[in-house]
Amino acid sequence: MEHRELGGTGLRVSAVGFGASPLGNVFGDVPRDAARAAVRHALDLGINFFDTSPYYGGRISESVLGDCLRHAAVPRDRVVVATKCGRYKDEGFDFSADRVTRSIDESLALLGLDYVDILHAHDIEFTHLDQIVNETIPALQKIKESGKARFIGITGLPLSIYPYVLDRVAPGSVDVILSYCHYGINDTSLVDMLPYLKSKGVGVISASPLSMGLLTDNGPPEWHPAPEELKSACRAAADHCRKKGKSITKLAMQYSLLNNEISTVLVGMNSSKQVDENVAAALELSTSGIDEELLREVEAILEPVKNLTWPSGIQQA
Ligand code: NAD
């Protein structure tokens, strides 16, 4: 498994990262044995980056991931663990200094860790971004100084949130960003922001290469926020691949891994089989390249919905 530098953090993360939201049962129930086996297998295949949040499954993901890492008995310095704060299933959004300061202690207890490598403010478009600049990031800085988190990140869907925040905080106070659903076959809009993010020295994590299930044979979960137009185009693309005896998921994984400016591609996984398939896709990409013909056909099917997204967050003044 290829490992890449994550911005200026000094962390080296696997090109395929393990998204642990499925371990919070957000895409369907995951038996504990399957979760443990998936994490063990991921480690064995060279995946060292794991991402969770108190939001995923109402803290279930953090507690299951903690259990899986303990069960795997992996040395702490061999894994890069990211969690988040400010978004909660039971409480909604709260990016106040007080809440995020309590949040890290809750997360560490559930994960069974002394520190996380990255602590993100989770989906910051759901508060006024000036609160993130003036209150949340200073609080995260204090957490960083305390040693409970090594690096600080921000996440969210609209790409405009990143320059808004990064242009208003002191250089170095945000180490990484996590963007999702903006670097895959159907949506590549993150690419235009990569030079800006590089100029800020910020590491780039891209999540949801399968567009949260749109680019899979099983299709997206009930709660998926995409407009119907996008869902049906992705369904057509998956059908096209299946008819040719090929996998939309493999193609989508490989496509997302093509850009080296993106340090790691976080894919949500719930079984050893998915770990196997996604790592195999990455290895095959490095030896044989992507299936160009299939890619052109799928891009043509998705062309009418290219970069089509959905609204997220509050109206920013
Ligand atoms: P994804 O695009 O990675 O899709 C996940 C879905 O695809 C799951 O249903 C999973 O079971 C399925 N899948 C994975 N591998 C497969 C395979 N080989 N074959 C068939 N199906 C397969 O979407 P995601 O899980 O939402 O995103 C990845 C991770 O990124 C999340 O788990 C989370 O850690 C992170 N993330 C963060 C944010 C945020 O911070 N705002 C948003 C989205 C995702």
mmCIF file of C-alpha atoms and ligand atoms in Angstrom:
data_model
loop_
_atom_site.group_PDB
_atom_site.id
_atom_site.type_symbol
_atom_site.label_atom_id
_atom_site.label_comp_id
_atom_site.label_asym_id
_atom_site.label_seq_id
_atom_site.Cartn_x
_atom_site.Cartn_y
_atom_site.Cartn_z
ATOM 1 C CA MET A 1 0.000 0.000 0.000
ATOM 2 C CA GLU A 2 1.313 3.403 -1.027
ATOM 3 C CA HIS A 3 1.722 5.952 1.784
ATOM 4 C CA ARG A 4 1.649 9.704 1.178
ATOM 5 C CA GLU A 5 2.675 12.786 3.188
ATOM 6 C CA LEU A 6 -0.277 14.565 4.764
ATOM 7 C CA GLY A 7 0.444 18.256 4.124
ATOM 8 C CA GLY A 8 2.990 19.615 6.592
ATOM 9 C CA THR A 9 2.018 17.314 9.460
ATOM 10 C CA GLY A 10 4.872 14.857 8.991
ATOM 11 C CA LEU A 11 2.263 12.078 9.052
ATOM 12 C CA ARG A 12 2.452 9.467 6.326
ATOM 13 C CA VAL A 13 -0.968 8.055 5.595
ATOM 14 C CA SER A 14 -2.043 5.133 3.437
ATOM 15 C CA ALA A 15 -3.472 6.231 0.075
ATOM 16 C CA VAL A 16 -6.564 4.196 0.970
ATOM 17 C CA GLY A 17 -7.891 5.325 4.357
ATOM 18 C CA PHE A 18 -10.435 3.421 6.457
ATOM 19 C CA GLY A 19 -13.655 5.389 6.883
ATOM 20 C CA ALA A 20 -15.270 4.063 10.034
ATOM 21 C CA SER A 21 -18.737 5.574 9.653
ATOM 22 C CA PRO A 22 -20.066 2.139 8.572
ATOM 23 C CA LEU A 23 -18.858 0.807 11.950
ATOM 24 C CA GLY A 24 -21.486 3.117 13.471
ATOM 25 C CA ASN A 25 -24.080 1.077 11.532
ATOM 26 C CA VAL A 26 -24.969 4.049 9.339
ATOM 27 C CA PHE A 27 -25.151 1.897 6.187
ATOM 28 C CA GLY A 28 -26.707 -1.119 7.995
ATOM 29 C CA ASP A 29 -25.775 -3.222 11.018
ATOM 30 C CA VAL A 30 -22.214 -4.525 11.219
ATOM 31 C CA PRO A 31 -21.582 -7.513 13.514
ATOM 32 C CA ARG A 32 -18.654 -6.920 15.885
ATOM 33 C CA ASP A 33 -16.704 -9.883 14.488
ATOM 34 C CA ALA A 34 -16.975 -8.444 10.971
ATOM 35 C CA ALA A 35 -15.816 -5.025 12.207
ATOM 36 C CA ARG A 36 -12.823 -6.507 14.036
ATOM 37 C CA ALA A 37 -11.905 -8.634 11.035
ATOM 38 C CA ALA A 38 -12.167 -5.654 8.664
ATOM 39 C CA VAL A 39 -9.881 -3.476 10.807
ATOM 40 C CA ARG A 40 -7.374 -6.311 11.344
ATOM 41 C CA HIS A 41 -7.325 -7.034 7.627
ATOM 42 C CA ALA A 42 -6.910 -3.360 6.768
ATOM 43 C CA LEU A 43 -3.882 -3.131 9.066
ATOM 44 C CA ASP A 44 -2.412 -6.297 7.567
ATOM 45 C CA LEU A 45 -2.740 -4.823 4.086
ATOM 46 C CA GLY A 46 -0.980 -1.580 5.040
ATOM 47 C CA ILE A 47 -3.895 0.759 5.795
ATOM 48 C CA ASN A 48 -2.799 2.968 8.701
ATOM 49 C CA PHE A 49 -5.361 5.783 8.595
ATOM 50 C CA PHE A 50 -8.704 5.475 10.390
ATOM 51 C CA ASP A 51 -11.407 8.143 10.507
ATOM 52 C CA THR A 52 -14.379 8.320 12.864
ATOM 53 C CA SER A 53 -16.670 10.817 14.594
ATOM 54 C CA PRO A 54 -18.947 10.973 17.637
ATOM 55 C CA TYR A 55 -21.737 11.627 15.098
ATOM 56 C CA TYR A 56 -21.446 8.235 13.380
ATOM 57 C CA GLY A 57 -24.084 6.034 14.940
ATOM 58 C CA GLY A 58 -24.320 8.265 18.009
ATOM 59 C CA ARG A 59 -20.791 7.417 19.209
ATOM 60 C CA ILE A 60 -21.051 3.735 18.179
ATOM 61 C CA SER A 61 -18.368 4.144 15.497
ATOM 62 C CA GLU A 62 -15.824 5.595 17.943
ATOM 63 C CA SER A 63 -16.437 2.883 20.487
ATOM 64 C CA VAL A 64 -16.362 0.049 17.905
ATOM 65 C CA LEU A 65 -13.228 1.424 16.219
ATOM 66 C CA GLY A 66 -11.528 1.685 19.627
ATOM 67 C CA ASP A 67 -12.469 -1.924 20.354
ATOM 68 C CA CYS A 68 -11.214 -3.095 16.941
ATOM 69 C CA LEU A 69 -7.855 -1.329 17.321
ATOM 70 C CA ARG A 70 -7.402 -2.757 20.825
ATOM 71 C CA HIS A 71 -8.359 -6.194 19.567
ATOM 72 C CA ALA A 72 -5.782 -5.888 16.776
ATOM 73 C CA ALA A 73 -3.170 -4.955 19.424
ATOM 74 C CA VAL A 74 -1.590 -2.507 17.010
ATOM 75 C CA PRO A 75 1.136 -0.253 18.455
ATOM 76 C CA ARG A 76 -0.268 3.270 18.873
ATOM 77 C CA ASP A 77 2.421 4.890 16.727
ATOM 78 C CA ARG A 78 1.607 2.618 13.782
ATOM 79 C CA VAL A 79 -1.852 4.088 13.233
ATOM 80 C CA VAL A 80 -3.160 7.550 12.447
ATOM 81 C CA VAL A 81 -6.547 8.053 14.098
ATOM 82 C CA ALA A 82 -8.823 10.978 13.305
ATOM 83 C CA THR A 83 -12.054 11.908 15.039
ATOM 84 C CA LYS A 84 -14.252 14.972 15.002
ATOM 85 C CA CYS A 85 -16.229 17.339 17.196
ATOM 86 C CA GLY A 86 -19.118 19.777 16.944
ATOM 87 C CA ARG A 87 -21.673 17.417 15.367
ATOM 88 C CA TYR A 88 -23.683 14.962 17.468
ATOM 89 C CA LYS A 89 -26.557 12.640 16.625
ATOM 90 C CA ASP A 90 -28.496 13.416 19.798
ATOM 91 C CA GLU A 91 -27.554 17.099 20.261
ATOM 92 C CA GLY A 92 -27.183 18.434 16.719
ATOM 93 C CA PHE A 93 -24.413 20.963 16.137
ATOM 94 C CA ASP A 94 -22.432 22.674 18.861
ATOM 95 C CA PHE A 95 -19.075 24.206 17.956
ATOM 96 C CA SER A 96 -18.727 26.192 21.186
ATOM 97 C CA ALA A 97 -15.359 26.117 22.927
ATOM 98 C CA ASP A 98 -16.940 24.434 25.927
ATOM 99 C CA ARG A 99 -18.561 21.628 23.879
ATOM 100 C CA VAL A 100 -15.553 20.798 21.714
ATOM 101 C CA THR A 101 -13.311 20.798 24.780
ATOM 102 C CA ARG A 102 -15.559 18.226 26.482
ATOM 103 C CA SER A 103 -15.952 16.353 23.210
ATOM 104 C CA ILE A 104 -12.325 15.323 22.883
ATOM 105 C CA ASP A 105 -12.371 13.767 26.358
ATOM 106 C CA GLU A 106 -15.511 11.791 25.471
ATOM 107 C CA SER A 107 -13.925 10.640 22.205
ATOM 108 C CA LEU A 108 -10.670 9.564 23.843
ATOM 109 C CA ALA A 109 -12.606 7.573 26.452
ATOM 110 C CA LEU A 110 -14.655 5.781 23.768
ATOM 111 C CA LEU A 111 -11.652 5.134 21.549
ATOM 112 C CA GLY A 112 -9.558 4.050 24.537
ATOM 113 C CA LEU A 113 -6.717 6.338 23.440
ATOM 114 C CA ASP A 114 -4.605 9.019 25.126
ATOM 115 C CA TYR A 115 -4.604 11.206 22.024
ATOM 116 C CA VAL A 116 -5.922 11.349 18.490
ATOM 117 C CA ASP A 117 -3.714 12.285 15.575
ATOM 118 C CA ILE A 118 -6.300 14.575 14.005
ATOM 119 C CA LEU A 119 -9.287 16.336 15.536
ATOM 120 C CA HIS A 120 -11.640 17.878 12.966
ATOM 121 C CA ALA A 121 -14.432 20.363 13.464
ATOM 122 C CA HIS A 122 -17.185 18.295 11.794
ATOM 123 C CA ASP A 123 -19.320 19.847 9.030
ATOM 124 C CA ILE A 124 -18.614 23.451 9.880
ATOM 125 C CA GLU A 125 -21.107 24.850 7.342
ATOM 126 C CA PHE A 126 -23.795 24.145 9.946
ATOM 127 C CA THR A 127 -22.716 27.093 12.091
ATOM 128 C CA HIS A 128 -21.665 30.604 11.229
ATOM 129 C CA LEU A 129 -18.116 30.251 9.968
ATOM 130 C CA ASP A 130 -17.003 33.214 12.086
ATOM 131 C CA GLN A 131 -17.680 31.033 15.140
ATOM 132 C CA ILE A 132 -15.292 28.435 13.710
ATOM 133 C CA VAL A 133 -12.653 31.134 13.142
ATOM 134 C CA ASN A 134 -13.071 33.013 16.428
ATOM 135 C CA GLU A 135 -14.087 30.327 18.923
ATOM 136 C CA THR A 136 -13.760 26.737 17.694
ATOM 137 C CA ILE A 137 -10.281 26.839 16.185
ATOM 138 C CA PRO A 138 -8.763 28.671 19.201
ATOM 139 C CA ALA A 139 -10.337 25.967 21.425
ATOM 140 C CA LEU A 140 -8.919 23.232 19.180
ATOM 141 C CA GLN A 141 -5.515 24.925 19.414
ATOM 142 C CA LYS A 142 -5.680 24.597 23.209
ATOM 143 C CA ILE A 143 -6.577 20.914 22.835
ATOM 144 C CA LYS A 144 -3.573 20.528 20.534
ATOM 145 C CA GLU A 145 -1.343 22.227 23.120
ATOM 146 C CA SER A 146 -2.681 19.822 25.765
ATOM 147 C CA GLY A 147 -1.482 16.878 23.635
ATOM 148 C CA LYS A 148 -4.950 15.334 23.276
ATOM 149 C CA ALA A 149 -4.851 15.944 19.510
ATOM 150 C CA ARG A 150 -1.721 16.265 17.402
ATOM 151 C CA PHE A 151 -3.288 18.118 14.476
ATOM 152 C CA ILE A 152 -6.400 20.146 13.735
ATOM 153 C CA GLY A 153 -8.741 19.853 10.759
ATOM 154 C CA ILE A 154 -12.017 21.138 9.370
ATOM 155 C CA THR A 155 -14.590 19.191 7.349
ATOM 156 C CA GLY A 156 -17.711 19.938 5.360
ATOM 157 C CA LEU A 157 -19.409 19.691 1.981
ATOM 158 C CA PRO A 158 -19.372 23.179 0.372
ATOM 159 C CA LEU A 159 -15.863 23.910 -0.840
ATOM 160 C CA SER A 160 -16.266 27.634 -0.119
ATOM 161 C CA ILE A 161 -15.924 26.950 3.627
ATOM 162 C CA TYR A 162 -12.207 26.254 3.261
ATOM 163 C CA PRO A 163 -10.951 29.617 1.943
ATOM 164 C CA TYR A 164 -13.397 31.427 4.250
ATOM 165 C CA VAL A 165 -11.750 29.886 7.299
ATOM 166 C CA LEU A 166 -8.169 29.513 6.074
ATOM 167 C CA ASP A 167 -7.991 33.174 4.983
ATOM 168 C CA ARG A 168 -9.029 34.306 8.468
ATOM 169 C CA VAL A 169 -6.957 32.147 10.821
ATOM 170 C CA ALA A 170 -3.253 32.392 11.621
ATOM 171 C CA PRO A 171 -1.090 30.272 9.294
ATOM 172 C CA GLY A 172 -0.571 26.804 10.736
ATOM 173 C CA SER A 173 -3.648 26.800 12.943
ATOM 174 C CA VAL A 174 -5.494 24.411 10.612
ATOM 175 C CA ASP A 175 -3.323 21.474 9.545
ATOM 176 C CA VAL A 176 -5.698 19.513 7.302
ATOM 177 C CA ILE A 177 -9.055 19.658 5.577
ATOM 178 C CA LEU A 178 -11.419 16.773 4.885
ATOM 179 C CA SER A 179 -13.592 17.220 1.806
ATOM 180 C CA TYR A 180 -16.155 14.626 0.786
ATOM 181 C CA CYS A 181 -18.063 13.732 -2.389
ATOM 182 C CA HIS A 182 -16.000 16.225 -4.418
ATOM 183 C CA TYR A 183 -13.313 14.009 -5.884
ATOM 184 C CA GLY A 184 -14.858 11.046 -7.640
ATOM 185 C CA ILE A 185 -16.003 10.157 -11.138
ATOM 186 C CA ASN A 186 -19.244 12.144 -10.862
ATOM 187 C CA ASP A 187 -17.801 15.191 -9.066
ATOM 188 C CA THR A 188 -14.238 16.494 -9.381
ATOM 189 C CA SER A 189 -14.819 20.020 -8.102
ATOM 190 C CA LEU A 190 -12.158 19.670 -5.364
ATOM 191 C CA VAL A 191 -9.459 19.727 -8.037
ATOM 192 C CA ASP A 192 -9.804 23.485 -8.602
ATOM 193 C CA MET A 193 -9.079 24.139 -4.933
ATOM 194 C CA LEU A 194 -5.976 21.959 -4.642
ATOM 195 C CA PRO A 195 -3.450 24.694 -5.625
ATOM 196 C CA TYR A 196 -4.990 27.061 -3.042
ATOM 197 C CA LEU A 197 -4.886 24.409 -0.304
ATOM 198 C CA LYS A 198 -1.281 23.612 -1.175
ATOM 199 C CA SER A 199 -0.378 27.320 -0.949
ATOM 200 C CA LYS A 200 -1.805 27.285 2.585
ATOM 201 C CA GLY A 201 0.290 24.225 3.502
ATOM 202 C CA VAL A 202 -2.831 22.293 4.392
ATOM 203 C CA GLY A 203 -3.047 18.506 3.985
ATOM 204 C CA VAL A 204 -5.930 17.221 1.867
ATOM 205 C CA ILE A 205 -8.086 14.251 2.802
ATOM 206 C CA SER A 206 -10.747 13.308 0.265
ATOM 207 C CA ALA A 207 -13.610 11.160 1.508
ATOM 208 C CA SER A 208 -16.442 9.219 -0.085
ATOM 209 C CA PRO A 209 -14.914 8.045 -3.391
ATOM 210 C CA LEU A 210 -18.082 5.980 -3.876
ATOM 211 C CA SER A 211 -20.194 9.117 -3.307
ATOM 212 C CA MET A 212 -21.573 7.596 -0.083
ATOM 213 C CA GLY A 213 -22.845 4.518 -1.902
ATOM 214 C CA LEU A 214 -24.011 6.093 -5.199
ATOM 215 C CA LEU A 215 -21.179 4.370 -7.063
ATOM 216 C CA THR A 216 -21.879 0.858 -5.767
ATOM 217 C CA ASP A 217 -24.045 -2.007 -7.011
ATOM 218 C CA ASN A 218 -26.165 -1.851 -3.849
ATOM 219 C CA GLY A 219 -26.839 1.841 -4.355
ATOM 220 C CA PRO A 220 -27.081 4.564 -1.703
ATOM 221 C CA PRO A 221 -28.791 4.325 1.700
ATOM 222 C CA GLU A 222 -32.299 5.768 2.214
ATOM 223 C CA TRP A 223 -30.930 8.974 3.808
ATOM 224 C CA HIS A 224 -28.640 9.845 0.895
ATOM 225 C CA PRO A 225 -29.143 13.572 0.162
ATOM 226 C CA ALA A 226 -28.381 13.514 -3.593
ATOM 227 C CA PRO A 227 -31.060 14.759 -6.001
ATOM 228 C CA GLU A 228 -32.923 11.974 -7.854
ATOM 229 C CA GLU A 229 -31.273 12.981 -11.131
ATOM 230 C CA LEU A 230 -27.840 12.178 -9.706
ATOM 231 C CA LYS A 231 -29.024 8.946 -8.086
ATOM 232 C CA SER A 232 -30.496 7.649 -11.335
ATOM 233 C CA ALA A 233 -27.420 8.586 -13.409
ATOM 234 C CA CYS A 234 -25.194 6.721 -10.936
ATOM 235 C CA ARG A 235 -27.555 3.743 -11.071
ATOM 236 C CA ALA A 236 -27.240 3.757 -14.864
ATOM 237 C CA ALA A 237 -23.437 3.908 -14.597
ATOM 238 C CA ALA A 238 -23.390 0.961 -12.164
ATOM 239 C CA ASP A 239 -25.721 -1.037 -14.449
ATOM 240 C CA HIS A 240 -23.478 -0.319 -17.423
ATOM 241 C CA CYS A 241 -20.416 -1.656 -15.584
ATOM 242 C CA ARG A 242 -22.286 -4.711 -14.333
ATOM 243 C CA LYS A 243 -23.497 -5.563 -17.852
ATOM 244 C CA LYS A 244 -19.873 -5.504 -18.982
ATOM 245 C CA GLY A 245 -18.883 -7.780 -16.102
ATOM 246 C CA LYS A 246 -17.010 -4.909 -14.429
ATOM 247 C CA SER A 247 -17.278 -3.103 -11.110
ATOM 248 C CA ILE A 248 -18.280 0.555 -10.765
ATOM 249 C CA THR A 249 -16.810 0.508 -7.249
ATOM 250 C CA LYS A 250 -13.374 -0.548 -8.422
ATOM 251 C CA LEU A 251 -13.377 2.074 -11.162
ATOM 252 C CA ALA A 252 -14.516 4.773 -8.705
ATOM 253 C CA MET A 253 -11.863 3.830 -6.127
ATOM 254 C CA GLN A 254 -9.139 3.889 -8.749
ATOM 255 C CA TYR A 255 -10.294 7.208 -10.171
ATOM 256 C CA SER A 256 -10.145 8.871 -6.738
ATOM 257 C CA LEU A 257 -6.639 7.552 -6.126
ATOM 258 C CA LEU A 258 -5.220 9.032 -9.332
ATOM 259 C CA ASN A 259 -4.454 12.484 -7.924
ATOM 260 C CA ASN A 260 -1.290 12.556 -5.787
ATOM 261 C CA GLU A 261 -2.126 16.010 -4.417
ATOM 262 C CA ILE A 262 -4.762 14.213 -2.361
ATOM 263 C CA SER A 263 -2.951 12.454 0.458
ATOM 264 C CA THR A 264 -5.537 9.843 1.277
ATOM 265 C CA VAL A 265 -8.896 8.649 -0.011
ATOM 266 C CA LEU A 266 -11.213 7.688 2.830
ATOM 267 C CA VAL A 267 -13.592 4.897 1.896
ATOM 268 C CA GLY A 268 -16.201 3.561 4.290
ATOM 269 C CA MET A 269 -15.770 -0.172 4.882
ATOM 270 C CA ASN A 270 -17.649 -2.744 6.929
ATOM 271 C CA SER A 271 -16.057 -6.098 6.051
ATOM 272 C CA SER A 272 -12.793 -7.806 5.146
ATOM 273 C CA LYS A 273 -14.217 -8.356 1.676
ATOM 274 C CA GLN A 274 -14.599 -4.618 1.083
ATOM 275 C CA VAL A 275 -11.111 -4.008 2.460
ATOM 276 C CA ASP A 276 -9.752 -6.648 0.092
ATOM 277 C CA GLU A 277 -11.541 -5.225 -2.927
ATOM 278 C CA ASN A 278 -10.570 -1.621 -2.271
ATOM 279 C CA VAL A 279 -6.928 -2.409 -1.546
ATOM 280 C CA ALA A 280 -6.804 -4.679 -4.612
ATOM 281 C CA ALA A 281 -8.191 -1.795 -6.693
ATOM 282 C CA ALA A 282 -5.367 0.447 -5.427
ATOM 283 C CA LEU A 283 -2.681 -2.171 -6.107
ATOM 284 C CA GLU A 284 -4.027 -2.915 -9.561
ATOM 285 C CA LEU A 285 -4.030 0.813 -10.338
ATOM 286 C CA SER A 286 -0.316 1.036 -9.537
ATOM 287 C CA THR A 287 0.554 -1.982 -11.689
ATOM 288 C CA SER A 288 -1.901 -1.855 -14.621
ATOM 289 C CA GLY A 289 -3.475 1.627 -14.525
ATOM 290 C CA ILE A 290 -7.173 2.391 -14.824
ATOM 291 C CA ASP A 291 -9.546 0.857 -17.403
ATOM 292 C CA GLU A 292 -9.573 3.911 -19.706
ATOM 293 C CA GLU A 293 -12.317 2.609 -21.985
ATOM 294 C CA LEU A 294 -14.702 1.898 -19.123
ATOM 295 C CA LEU A 295 -13.847 5.239 -17.523
ATOM 296 C CA ARG A 296 -14.737 7.121 -20.733
ATOM 297 C CA GLU A 297 -18.050 5.263 -20.967
ATOM 298 C CA VAL A 298 -18.954 5.921 -17.339
ATOM 299 C CA GLU A 299 -17.895 9.582 -17.604
ATOM 300 C CA ALA A 300 -20.196 9.924 -20.618
ATOM 301 C CA ILE A 301 -23.136 8.471 -18.649
ATOM 302 C CA LEU A 302 -22.421 10.836 -15.741
ATOM 303 C CA GLU A 303 -21.711 13.917 -17.893
ATOM 304 C CA PRO A 304 -25.256 15.398 -17.506
ATOM 305 C CA VAL A 305 -24.856 15.364 -13.700
ATOM 306 C CA LYS A 306 -21.156 16.283 -13.538
ATOM 307 C CA ASN A 307 -20.387 18.165 -10.307
ATOM 308 C CA LEU A 308 -24.060 18.129 -9.329
ATOM 309 C CA THR A 309 -24.223 18.312 -5.535
ATOM 310 C CA TRP A 310 -26.804 19.144 -2.866
ATOM 311 C CA PRO A 311 -27.280 21.958 -0.364
ATOM 312 C CA SER A 312 -25.633 21.555 3.040
ATOM 313 C CA GLY A 313 -25.494 23.866 6.034
ATOM 314 C CA ILE A 314 -26.986 27.173 7.079
ATOM 315 C CA GLN A 315 -27.195 30.337 5.031
ATOM 316 C CA GLN A 316 -23.900 32.176 5.637
ATOM 317 C CA ALA A 317 -24.375 35.964 5.848
HETATM 318 P P1 NAD B 1 -18.076 6.026 0.587
HETATM 319 O O1 NAD B 1 -18.157 6.755 -0.693
HETATM 320 O O2 NAD B 1 -16.759 5.600 1.064
HETATM 321 O O3 NAD B 1 -19.098 4.797 0.485
HETATM 322 C C1 NAD B 1 -19.287 3.933 1.552
HETATM 323 C C2 NAD B 1 -20.302 2.863 1.144
HETATM 324 O O4 NAD B 1 -19.716 2.045 0.133
HETATM 325 C C3 NAD B 1 -20.644 1.934 2.298
HETATM 326 O O5 NAD B 1 -21.999 1.513 2.140
HETATM 327 C C4 NAD B 1 -19.699 0.768 2.089
HETATM 328 O O6 NAD B 1 -20.212 -0.408 2.670
HETATM 329 C C5 NAD B 1 -19.686 0.701 0.575
HETATM 330 N N1 NAD B 1 -18.462 0.049 0.043
HETATM 331 C C6 NAD B 1 -17.168 0.262 0.403
HETATM 332 N N2 NAD B 1 -16.350 -0.538 -0.300
HETATM 333 C C7 NAD B 1 -17.130 -1.265 -1.132
HETATM 334 C C8 NAD B 1 -16.869 -2.269 -2.084
HETATM 335 N N3 NAD B 1 -15.635 -2.673 -2.355
HETATM 336 N N4 NAD B 1 -17.927 -2.805 -2.756
HETATM 337 C C9 NAD B 1 -19.191 -2.395 -2.509
HETATM 338 N N5 NAD B 1 -19.514 -1.453 -1.612
HETATM 339 C C10 NAD B 1 -18.490 -0.893 -0.926
HETATM 340 O O7 NAD B 1 -18.786 6.966 1.683
HETATM 341 P P2 NAD B 1 -18.545 7.222 3.223
HETATM 342 O O8 NAD B 1 -18.401 5.987 4.022
HETATM 343 O O9 NAD B 1 -19.581 8.202 3.633
HETATM 344 O O10 NAD B 1 -17.164 8.025 3.239
HETATM 345 C C11 NAD B 1 -15.956 7.439 3.649
HETATM 346 C C12 NAD B 1 -15.522 7.919 5.015
HETATM 347 O O11 NAD B 1 -15.132 9.286 4.957
HETATM 348 C C13 NAD B 1 -16.619 7.875 6.099
HETATM 349 O O12 NAD B 1 -16.718 6.581 6.628
HETATM 350 C C14 NAD B 1 -16.100 8.895 7.059
HETATM 351 O O13 NAD B 1 -15.076 8.316 7.853
HETATM 352 C C15 NAD B 1 -15.498 9.953 6.133
HETATM 353 N N6 NAD B 1 -16.461 11.035 5.799
HETATM 354 C C16 NAD B 1 -16.413 12.192 6.495
HETATM 355 C C17 NAD B 1 -17.307 13.220 6.244
HETATM 356 C C18 NAD B 1 -17.240 14.492 7.042
HETATM 357 O O14 NAD B 1 -16.351 14.659 7.830
HETATM 358 N N7 NAD B 1 -18.152 15.424 6.860
HETATM 359 C C19 NAD B 1 -18.291 13.062 5.256
HETATM 360 C C20 NAD B 1 -18.290 11.883 4.522
HETATM 361 C C21 NAD B 1 -17.380 10.876 4.803
#
